[in-house]
Coordinates of N, CA, C and O in Angstrom, one line a residue:
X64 N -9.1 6.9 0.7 CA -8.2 5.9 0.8 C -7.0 6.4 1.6 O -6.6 7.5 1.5
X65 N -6.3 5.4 2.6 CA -5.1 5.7 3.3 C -4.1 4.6 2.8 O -4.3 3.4 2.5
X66 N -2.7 5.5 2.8 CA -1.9 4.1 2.7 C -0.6 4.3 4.0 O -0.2 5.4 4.4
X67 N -0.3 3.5 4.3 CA 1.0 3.5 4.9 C 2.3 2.5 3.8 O 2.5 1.3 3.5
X68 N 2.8 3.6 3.6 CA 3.8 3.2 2.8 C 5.6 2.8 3.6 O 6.1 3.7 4.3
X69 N 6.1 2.1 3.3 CA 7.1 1.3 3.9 C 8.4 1.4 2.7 O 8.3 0.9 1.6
X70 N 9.3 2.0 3.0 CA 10.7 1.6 2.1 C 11.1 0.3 2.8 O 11.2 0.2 4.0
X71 N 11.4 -0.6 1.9 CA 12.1 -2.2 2.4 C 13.3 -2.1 1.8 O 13.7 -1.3 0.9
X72 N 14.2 -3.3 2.5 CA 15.0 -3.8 1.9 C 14.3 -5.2 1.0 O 14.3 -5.2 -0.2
X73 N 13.8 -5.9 1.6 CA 12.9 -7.0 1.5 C 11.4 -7.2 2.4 O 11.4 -7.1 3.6
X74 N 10.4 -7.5 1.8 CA 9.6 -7.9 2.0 C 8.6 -9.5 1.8 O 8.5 -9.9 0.7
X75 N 8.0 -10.2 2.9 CA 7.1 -11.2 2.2 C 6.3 -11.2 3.0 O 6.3 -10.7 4.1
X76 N 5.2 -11.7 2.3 CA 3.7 -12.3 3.0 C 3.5 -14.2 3.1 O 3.6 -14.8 2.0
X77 N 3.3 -14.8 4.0 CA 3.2 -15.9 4.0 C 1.3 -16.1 4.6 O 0.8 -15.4 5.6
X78 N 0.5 -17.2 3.9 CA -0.9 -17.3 4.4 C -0.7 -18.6 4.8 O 0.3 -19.1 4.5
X79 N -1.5 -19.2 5.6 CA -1.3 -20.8 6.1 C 0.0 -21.4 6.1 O 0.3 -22.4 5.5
X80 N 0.9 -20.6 6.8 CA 2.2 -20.8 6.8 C 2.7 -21.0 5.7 O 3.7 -21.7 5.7
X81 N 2.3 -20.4 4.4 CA 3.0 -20.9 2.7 C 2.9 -19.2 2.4 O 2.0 -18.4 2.5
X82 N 4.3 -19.1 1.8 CA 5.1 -18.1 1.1 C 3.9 -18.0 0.2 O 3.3 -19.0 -0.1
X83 N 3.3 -16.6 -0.2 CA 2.1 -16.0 -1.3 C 2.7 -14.9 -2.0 O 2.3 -14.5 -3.1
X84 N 3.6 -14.4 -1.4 CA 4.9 -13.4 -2.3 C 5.2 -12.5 -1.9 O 4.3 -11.7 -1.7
X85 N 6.5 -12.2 -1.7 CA 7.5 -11.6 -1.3 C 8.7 -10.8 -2.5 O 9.2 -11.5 -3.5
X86 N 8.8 -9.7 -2.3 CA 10.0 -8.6 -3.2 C 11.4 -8.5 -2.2 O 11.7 -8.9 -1.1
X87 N 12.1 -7.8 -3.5 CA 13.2 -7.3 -2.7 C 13.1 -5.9 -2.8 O 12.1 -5.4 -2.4
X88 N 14.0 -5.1 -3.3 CA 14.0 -3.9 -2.7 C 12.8 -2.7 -3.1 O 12.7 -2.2 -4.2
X89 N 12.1 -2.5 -2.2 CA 11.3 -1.5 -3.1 C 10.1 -0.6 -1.8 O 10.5 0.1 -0.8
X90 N 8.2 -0.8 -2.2 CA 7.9 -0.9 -1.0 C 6.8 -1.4 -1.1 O 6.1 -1.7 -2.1
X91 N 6.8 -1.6 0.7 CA 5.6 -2.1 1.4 C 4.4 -1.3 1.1 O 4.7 -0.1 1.3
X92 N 3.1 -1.4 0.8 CA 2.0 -0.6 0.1 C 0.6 -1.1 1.3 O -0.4 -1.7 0.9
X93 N 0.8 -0.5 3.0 CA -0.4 -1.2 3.4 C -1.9 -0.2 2.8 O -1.8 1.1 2.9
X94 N -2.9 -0.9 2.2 CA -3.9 0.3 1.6 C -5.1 0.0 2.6 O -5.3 -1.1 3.2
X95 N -5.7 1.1 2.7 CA -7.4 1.0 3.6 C -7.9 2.0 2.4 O -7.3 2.8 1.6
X96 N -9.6 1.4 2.6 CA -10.4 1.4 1.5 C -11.7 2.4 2.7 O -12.2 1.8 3.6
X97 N -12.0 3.2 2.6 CA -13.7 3.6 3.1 C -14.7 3.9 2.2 O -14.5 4.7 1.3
X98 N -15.3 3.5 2.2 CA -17.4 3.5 1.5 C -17.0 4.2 0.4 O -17.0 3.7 -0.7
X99 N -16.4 5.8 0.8 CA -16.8 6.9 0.3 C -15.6 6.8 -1.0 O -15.3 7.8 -1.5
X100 N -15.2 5.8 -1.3 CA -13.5 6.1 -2.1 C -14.1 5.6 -3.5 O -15.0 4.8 -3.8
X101 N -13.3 6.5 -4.3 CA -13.6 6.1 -5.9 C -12.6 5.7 -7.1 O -11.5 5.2 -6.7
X102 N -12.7 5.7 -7.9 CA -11.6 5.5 -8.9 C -10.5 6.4 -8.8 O -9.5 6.0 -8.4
X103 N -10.8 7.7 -9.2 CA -9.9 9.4 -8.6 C -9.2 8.8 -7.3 O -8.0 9.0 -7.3
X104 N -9.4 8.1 -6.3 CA -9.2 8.1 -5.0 C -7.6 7.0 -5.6 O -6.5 7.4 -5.5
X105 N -8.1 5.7 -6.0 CA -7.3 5.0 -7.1 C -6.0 5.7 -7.5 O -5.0 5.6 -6.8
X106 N -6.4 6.6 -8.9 CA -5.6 7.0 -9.2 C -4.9 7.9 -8.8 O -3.8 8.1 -9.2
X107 N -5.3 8.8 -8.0 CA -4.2 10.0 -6.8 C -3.4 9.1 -6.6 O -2.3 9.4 -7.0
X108 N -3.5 7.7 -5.8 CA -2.3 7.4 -4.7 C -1.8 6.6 -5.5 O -0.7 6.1 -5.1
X109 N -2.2 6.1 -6.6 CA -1.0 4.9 -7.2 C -0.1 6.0 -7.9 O 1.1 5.8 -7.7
X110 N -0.5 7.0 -8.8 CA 0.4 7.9 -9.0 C 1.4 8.6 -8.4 O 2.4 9.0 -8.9
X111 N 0.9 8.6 -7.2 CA 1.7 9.1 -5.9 C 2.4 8.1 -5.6 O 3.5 8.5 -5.3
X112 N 2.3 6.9 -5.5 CA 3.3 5.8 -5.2 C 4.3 5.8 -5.9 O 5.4 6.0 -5.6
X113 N 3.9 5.4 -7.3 CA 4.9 5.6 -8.1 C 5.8 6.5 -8.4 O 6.7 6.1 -9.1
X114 N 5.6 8.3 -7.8 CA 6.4 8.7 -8.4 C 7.4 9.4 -7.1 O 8.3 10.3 -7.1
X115 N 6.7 8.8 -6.2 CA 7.2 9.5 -4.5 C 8.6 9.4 -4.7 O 8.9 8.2 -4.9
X116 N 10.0 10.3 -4.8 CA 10.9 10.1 -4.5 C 11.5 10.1 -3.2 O 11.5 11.1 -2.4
X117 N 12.1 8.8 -2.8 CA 12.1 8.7 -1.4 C 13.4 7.2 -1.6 O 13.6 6.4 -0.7
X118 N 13.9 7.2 -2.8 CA 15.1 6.3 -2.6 C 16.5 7.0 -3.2 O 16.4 7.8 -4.1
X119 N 17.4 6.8 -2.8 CA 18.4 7.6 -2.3 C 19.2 7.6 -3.9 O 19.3 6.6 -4.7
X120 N 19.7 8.7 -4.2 CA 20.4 8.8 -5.2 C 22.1 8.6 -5.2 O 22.5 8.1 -4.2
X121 N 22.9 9.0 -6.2 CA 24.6 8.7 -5.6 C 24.8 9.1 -4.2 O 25.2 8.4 -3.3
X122 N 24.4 10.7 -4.2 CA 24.8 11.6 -3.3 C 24.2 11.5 -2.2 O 24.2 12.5 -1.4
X123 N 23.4 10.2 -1.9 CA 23.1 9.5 -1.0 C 21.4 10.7 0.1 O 21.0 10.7 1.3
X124 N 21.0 11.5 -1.5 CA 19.9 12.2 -1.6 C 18.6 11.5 -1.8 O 18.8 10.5 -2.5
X125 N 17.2 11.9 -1.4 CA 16.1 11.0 -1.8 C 15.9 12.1 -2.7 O 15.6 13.3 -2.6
X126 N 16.1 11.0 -4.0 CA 15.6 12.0 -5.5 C 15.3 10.8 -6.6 O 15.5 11.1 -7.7
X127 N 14.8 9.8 -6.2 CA 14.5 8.6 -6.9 C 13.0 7.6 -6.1 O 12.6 7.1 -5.0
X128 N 12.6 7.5 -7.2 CA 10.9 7.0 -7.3 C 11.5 5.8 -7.5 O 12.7 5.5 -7.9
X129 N 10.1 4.6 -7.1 CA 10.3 3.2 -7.3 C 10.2 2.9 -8.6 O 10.7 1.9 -9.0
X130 N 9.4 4.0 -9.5 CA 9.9 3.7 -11.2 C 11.2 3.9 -11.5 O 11.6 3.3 -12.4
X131 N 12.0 4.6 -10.9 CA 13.6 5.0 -11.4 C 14.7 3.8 -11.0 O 15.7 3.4 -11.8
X132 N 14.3 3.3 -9.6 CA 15.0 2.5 -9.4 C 14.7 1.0 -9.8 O 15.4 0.0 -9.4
X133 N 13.5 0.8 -10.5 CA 12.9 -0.4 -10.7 C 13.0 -1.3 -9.9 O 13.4 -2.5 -10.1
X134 N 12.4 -0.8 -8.7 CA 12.1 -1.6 -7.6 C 10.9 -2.0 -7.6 O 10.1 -1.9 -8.5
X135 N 10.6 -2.9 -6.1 CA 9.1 -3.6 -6.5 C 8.2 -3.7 -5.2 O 8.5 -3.9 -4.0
X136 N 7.1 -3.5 -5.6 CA 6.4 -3.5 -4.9 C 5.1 -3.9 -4.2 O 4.1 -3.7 -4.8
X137 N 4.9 -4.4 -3.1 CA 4.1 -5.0 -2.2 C 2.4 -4.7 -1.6 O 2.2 -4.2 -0.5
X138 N 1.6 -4.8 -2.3 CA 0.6 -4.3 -2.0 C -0.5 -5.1 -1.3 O -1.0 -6.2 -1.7
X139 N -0.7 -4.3 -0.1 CA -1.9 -5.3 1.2 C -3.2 -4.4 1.7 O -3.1 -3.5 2.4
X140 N -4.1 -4.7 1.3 CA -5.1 -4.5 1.2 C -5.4 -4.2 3.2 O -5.3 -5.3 3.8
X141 N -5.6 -3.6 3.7 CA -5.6 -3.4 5.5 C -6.5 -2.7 5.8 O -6.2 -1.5 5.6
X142 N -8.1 -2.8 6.4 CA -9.2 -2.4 6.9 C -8.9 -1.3 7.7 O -9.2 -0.1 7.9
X143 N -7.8 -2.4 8.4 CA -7.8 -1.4 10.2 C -7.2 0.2 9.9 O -7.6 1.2 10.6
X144 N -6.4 0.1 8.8 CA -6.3 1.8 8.7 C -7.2 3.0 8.8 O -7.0 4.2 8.8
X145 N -8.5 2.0 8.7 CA -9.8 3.3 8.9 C -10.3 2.3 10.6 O -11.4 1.8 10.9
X146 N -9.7 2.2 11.1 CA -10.0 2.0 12.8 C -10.2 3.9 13.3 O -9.6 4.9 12.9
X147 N -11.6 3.6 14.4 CA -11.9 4.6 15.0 C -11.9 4.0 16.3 O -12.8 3.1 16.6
X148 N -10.5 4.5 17.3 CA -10.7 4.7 18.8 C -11.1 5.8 19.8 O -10.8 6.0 21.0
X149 N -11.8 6.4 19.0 CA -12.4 7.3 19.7 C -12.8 7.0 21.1 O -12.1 7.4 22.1
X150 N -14.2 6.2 21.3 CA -14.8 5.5 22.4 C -14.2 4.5 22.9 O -13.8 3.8 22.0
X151 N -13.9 4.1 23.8 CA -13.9 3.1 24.3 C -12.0 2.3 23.9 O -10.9 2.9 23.6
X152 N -12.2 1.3 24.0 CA -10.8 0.0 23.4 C -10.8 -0.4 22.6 O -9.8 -0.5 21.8
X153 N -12.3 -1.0 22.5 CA -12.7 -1.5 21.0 C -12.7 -1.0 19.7 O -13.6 -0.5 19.1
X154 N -11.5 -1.0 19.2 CA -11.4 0.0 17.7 C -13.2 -0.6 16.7 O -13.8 -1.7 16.8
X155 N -13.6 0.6 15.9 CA -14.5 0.2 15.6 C -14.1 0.1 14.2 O -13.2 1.0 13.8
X156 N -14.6 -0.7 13.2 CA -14.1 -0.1 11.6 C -15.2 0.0 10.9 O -15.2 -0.7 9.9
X157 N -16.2 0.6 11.2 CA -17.6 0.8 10.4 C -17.1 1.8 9.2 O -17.9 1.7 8.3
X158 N -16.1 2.8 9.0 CA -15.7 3.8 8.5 C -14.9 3.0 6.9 O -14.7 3.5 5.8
X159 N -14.6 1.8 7.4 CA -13.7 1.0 6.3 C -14.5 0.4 5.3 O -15.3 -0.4 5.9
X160 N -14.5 0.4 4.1 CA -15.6 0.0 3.0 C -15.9 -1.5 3.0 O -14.9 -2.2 3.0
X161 N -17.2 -2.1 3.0 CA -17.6 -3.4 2.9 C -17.1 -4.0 1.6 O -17.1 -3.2 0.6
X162 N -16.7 -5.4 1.4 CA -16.1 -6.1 0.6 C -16.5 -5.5 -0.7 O -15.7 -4.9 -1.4
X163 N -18.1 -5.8 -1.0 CA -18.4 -5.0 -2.1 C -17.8 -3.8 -2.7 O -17.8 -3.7 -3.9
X164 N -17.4 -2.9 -2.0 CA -16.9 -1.6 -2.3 C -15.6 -2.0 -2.6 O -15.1 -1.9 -3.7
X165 N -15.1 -2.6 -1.5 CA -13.1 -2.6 -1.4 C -12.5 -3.1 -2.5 O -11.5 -2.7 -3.2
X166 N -13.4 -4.4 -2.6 CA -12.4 -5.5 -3.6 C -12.1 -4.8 -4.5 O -11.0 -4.4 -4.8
X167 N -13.4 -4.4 -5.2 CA -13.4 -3.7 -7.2 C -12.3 -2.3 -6.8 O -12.1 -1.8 -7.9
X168 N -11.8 -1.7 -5.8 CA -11.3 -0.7 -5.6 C -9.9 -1.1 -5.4 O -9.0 -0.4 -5.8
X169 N -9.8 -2.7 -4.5 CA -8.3 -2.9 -4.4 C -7.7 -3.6 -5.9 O -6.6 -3.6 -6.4
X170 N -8.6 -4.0 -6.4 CA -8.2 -4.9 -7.8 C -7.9 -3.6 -8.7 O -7.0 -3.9 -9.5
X171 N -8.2 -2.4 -8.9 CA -8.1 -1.7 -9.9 C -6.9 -0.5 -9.1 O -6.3 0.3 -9.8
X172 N -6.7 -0.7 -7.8 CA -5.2 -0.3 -7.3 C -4.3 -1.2 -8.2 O -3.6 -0.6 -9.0
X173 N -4.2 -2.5 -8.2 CA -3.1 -2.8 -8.2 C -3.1 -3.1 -10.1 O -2.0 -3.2 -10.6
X174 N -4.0 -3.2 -10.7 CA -4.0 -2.9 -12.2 C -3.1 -1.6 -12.8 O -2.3 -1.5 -13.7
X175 N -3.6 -0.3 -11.7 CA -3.1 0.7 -11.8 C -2.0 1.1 -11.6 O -1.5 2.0 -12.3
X176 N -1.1 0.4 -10.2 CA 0.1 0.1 -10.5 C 1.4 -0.3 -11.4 O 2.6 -0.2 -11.5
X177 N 0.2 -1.0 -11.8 CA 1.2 -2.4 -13.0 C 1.3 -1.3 -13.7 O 2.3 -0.5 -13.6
X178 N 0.4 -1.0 -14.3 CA 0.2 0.4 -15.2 C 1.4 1.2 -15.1 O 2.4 1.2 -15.8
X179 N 1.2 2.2 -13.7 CA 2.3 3.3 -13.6 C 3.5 2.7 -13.4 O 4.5 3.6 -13.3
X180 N 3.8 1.9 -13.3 CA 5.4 1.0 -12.7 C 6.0 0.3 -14.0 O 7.2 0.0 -14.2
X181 N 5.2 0.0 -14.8 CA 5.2 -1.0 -15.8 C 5.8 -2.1 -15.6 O 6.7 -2.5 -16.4
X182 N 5.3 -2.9 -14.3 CA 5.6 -3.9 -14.4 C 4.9 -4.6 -13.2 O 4.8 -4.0 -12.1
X183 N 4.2 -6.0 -13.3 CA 3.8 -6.7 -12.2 C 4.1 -6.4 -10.6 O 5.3 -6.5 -10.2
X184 N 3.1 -6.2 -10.0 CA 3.1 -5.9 -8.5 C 2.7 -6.9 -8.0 O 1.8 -7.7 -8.4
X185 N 3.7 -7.2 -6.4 CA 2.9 -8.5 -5.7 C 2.1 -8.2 -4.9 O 2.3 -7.0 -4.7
X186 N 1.1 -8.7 -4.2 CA 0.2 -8.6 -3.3 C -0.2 -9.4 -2.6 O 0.1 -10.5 -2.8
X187 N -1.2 -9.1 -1.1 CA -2.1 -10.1 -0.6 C -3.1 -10.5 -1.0 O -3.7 -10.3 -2.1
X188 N -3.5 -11.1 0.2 CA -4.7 -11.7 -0.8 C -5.5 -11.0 -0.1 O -5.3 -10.9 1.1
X189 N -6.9 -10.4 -0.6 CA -7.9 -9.8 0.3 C -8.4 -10.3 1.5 O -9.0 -11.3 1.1
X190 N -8.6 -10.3 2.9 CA -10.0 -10.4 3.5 C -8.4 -11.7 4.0 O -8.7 -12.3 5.1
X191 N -7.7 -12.0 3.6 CA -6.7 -13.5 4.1 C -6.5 -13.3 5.6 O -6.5 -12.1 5.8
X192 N -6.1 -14.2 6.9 CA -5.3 -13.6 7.5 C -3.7 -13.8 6.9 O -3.4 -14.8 6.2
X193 N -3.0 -12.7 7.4 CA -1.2 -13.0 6.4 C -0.6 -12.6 7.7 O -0.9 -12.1 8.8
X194 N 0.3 -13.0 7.1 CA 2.0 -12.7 8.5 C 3.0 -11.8 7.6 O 3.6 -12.2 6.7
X195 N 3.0 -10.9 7.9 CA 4.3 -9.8 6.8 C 5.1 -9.8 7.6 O 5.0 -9.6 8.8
X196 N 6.4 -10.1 6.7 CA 8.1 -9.8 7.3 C 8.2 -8.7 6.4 O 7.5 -8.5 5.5
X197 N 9.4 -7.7 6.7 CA 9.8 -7.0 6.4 C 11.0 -6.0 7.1 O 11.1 -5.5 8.2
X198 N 11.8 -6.0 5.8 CA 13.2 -5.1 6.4 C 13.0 -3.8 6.0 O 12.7 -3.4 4.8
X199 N 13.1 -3.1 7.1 CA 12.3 -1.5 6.9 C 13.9 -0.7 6.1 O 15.0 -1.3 6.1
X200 N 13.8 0.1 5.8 CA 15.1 0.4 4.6 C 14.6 2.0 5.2 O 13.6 2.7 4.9
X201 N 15.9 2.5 6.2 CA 15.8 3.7 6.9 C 15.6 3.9 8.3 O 16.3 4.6 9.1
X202 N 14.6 3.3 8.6 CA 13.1 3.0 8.6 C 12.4 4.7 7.4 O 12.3 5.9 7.6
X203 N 12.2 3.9 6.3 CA 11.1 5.3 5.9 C 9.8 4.7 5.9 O 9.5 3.5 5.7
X204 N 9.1 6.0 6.4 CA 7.3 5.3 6.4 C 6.8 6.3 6.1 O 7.4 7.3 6.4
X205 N 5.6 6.4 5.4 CA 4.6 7.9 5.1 C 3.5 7.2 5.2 O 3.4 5.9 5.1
X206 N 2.4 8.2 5.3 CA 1.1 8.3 5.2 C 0.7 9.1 4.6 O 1.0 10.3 4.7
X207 N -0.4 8.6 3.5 CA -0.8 9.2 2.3 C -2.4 9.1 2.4 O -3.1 8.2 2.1
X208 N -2.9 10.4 2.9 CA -4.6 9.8 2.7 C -5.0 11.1 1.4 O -4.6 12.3 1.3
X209 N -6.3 10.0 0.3 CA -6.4 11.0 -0.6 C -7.2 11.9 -0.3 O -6.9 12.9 -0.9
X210 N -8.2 12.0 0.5 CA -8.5 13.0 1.0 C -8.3 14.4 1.5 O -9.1 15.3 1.8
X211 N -6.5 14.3 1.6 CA -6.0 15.5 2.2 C -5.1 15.4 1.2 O -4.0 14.9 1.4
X212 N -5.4 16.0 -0.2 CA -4.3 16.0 -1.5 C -4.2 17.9 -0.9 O -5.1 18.7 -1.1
X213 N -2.8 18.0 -0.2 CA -2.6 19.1 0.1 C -0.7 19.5 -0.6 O -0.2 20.6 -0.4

């Protein structure tokens, strides 16, 4: 699993031009799912989400997790993060897990979150096309693949 993770000030998702939900301060959670990913894969990065300190404390230090500051957060399920442009233009995503694998993998992400955050997470909707707005806060961004738990 890869995530690209986003500090916002605000975030929303709108589908068929209608608002599906939108946070304020917290983060953006884009996730990619490949074949090979398991539950373990699950729980590395939601733990990791939750406890990443990367929001700013008095002293205007990153020493605060999105459980500390009870912020909230946005979770989008995103194929293309397992894009291979190796060849050619055409990104290919044979590498990104088929619905069957993803869904039961994105649904027990975002169970897992609720879990470690203790409290309701918003999300997309799988497989939707969406439009994300978002006020990047920093800009901070990381990339988290479990794969490379280094």
């Amino acid at each position: 699993m890869r995530v690209v993770i986003q500090r916002v000030s605000r975030a929303s998702i709108h589908i068929n031009k209608e608002l599906h939900s939108s946070i304020g301060k917290g983060l953006l959670v884009l996730l990619g799912i490949e074949a090979e990913d398991e539950l373990s894969d699950v729980e590395y990065l939601c733990k990791k989400i939750a406890g990443l300190r990367i929001f700013s404390d008095d002293e205007g230090k990153m020493n605060l997790s999105l459980k500390d500051i009870q912020g909230d957060c946005l979770l989008v399920s995103q194929f293309t993060l397992f894009a291979n442009t190796s060849k050619g233009n055409r990104p290919s995503f044979i590498q990104a897990a088929r619905p069957e694998i993803a869904v039961p993998l994105y649904e027990a992400c975002i169970q897992n979150l609720n879990e470690h955050l203790d409290r309701k997470i918003q999300t997309g909707e799988f497989g939707a096309d969406m439009q994300i707005e978002l006020i990047n806060d920093g800009p901070v961004t990381l990339l988290i693949d479990s794969k490379a738990k280094n």
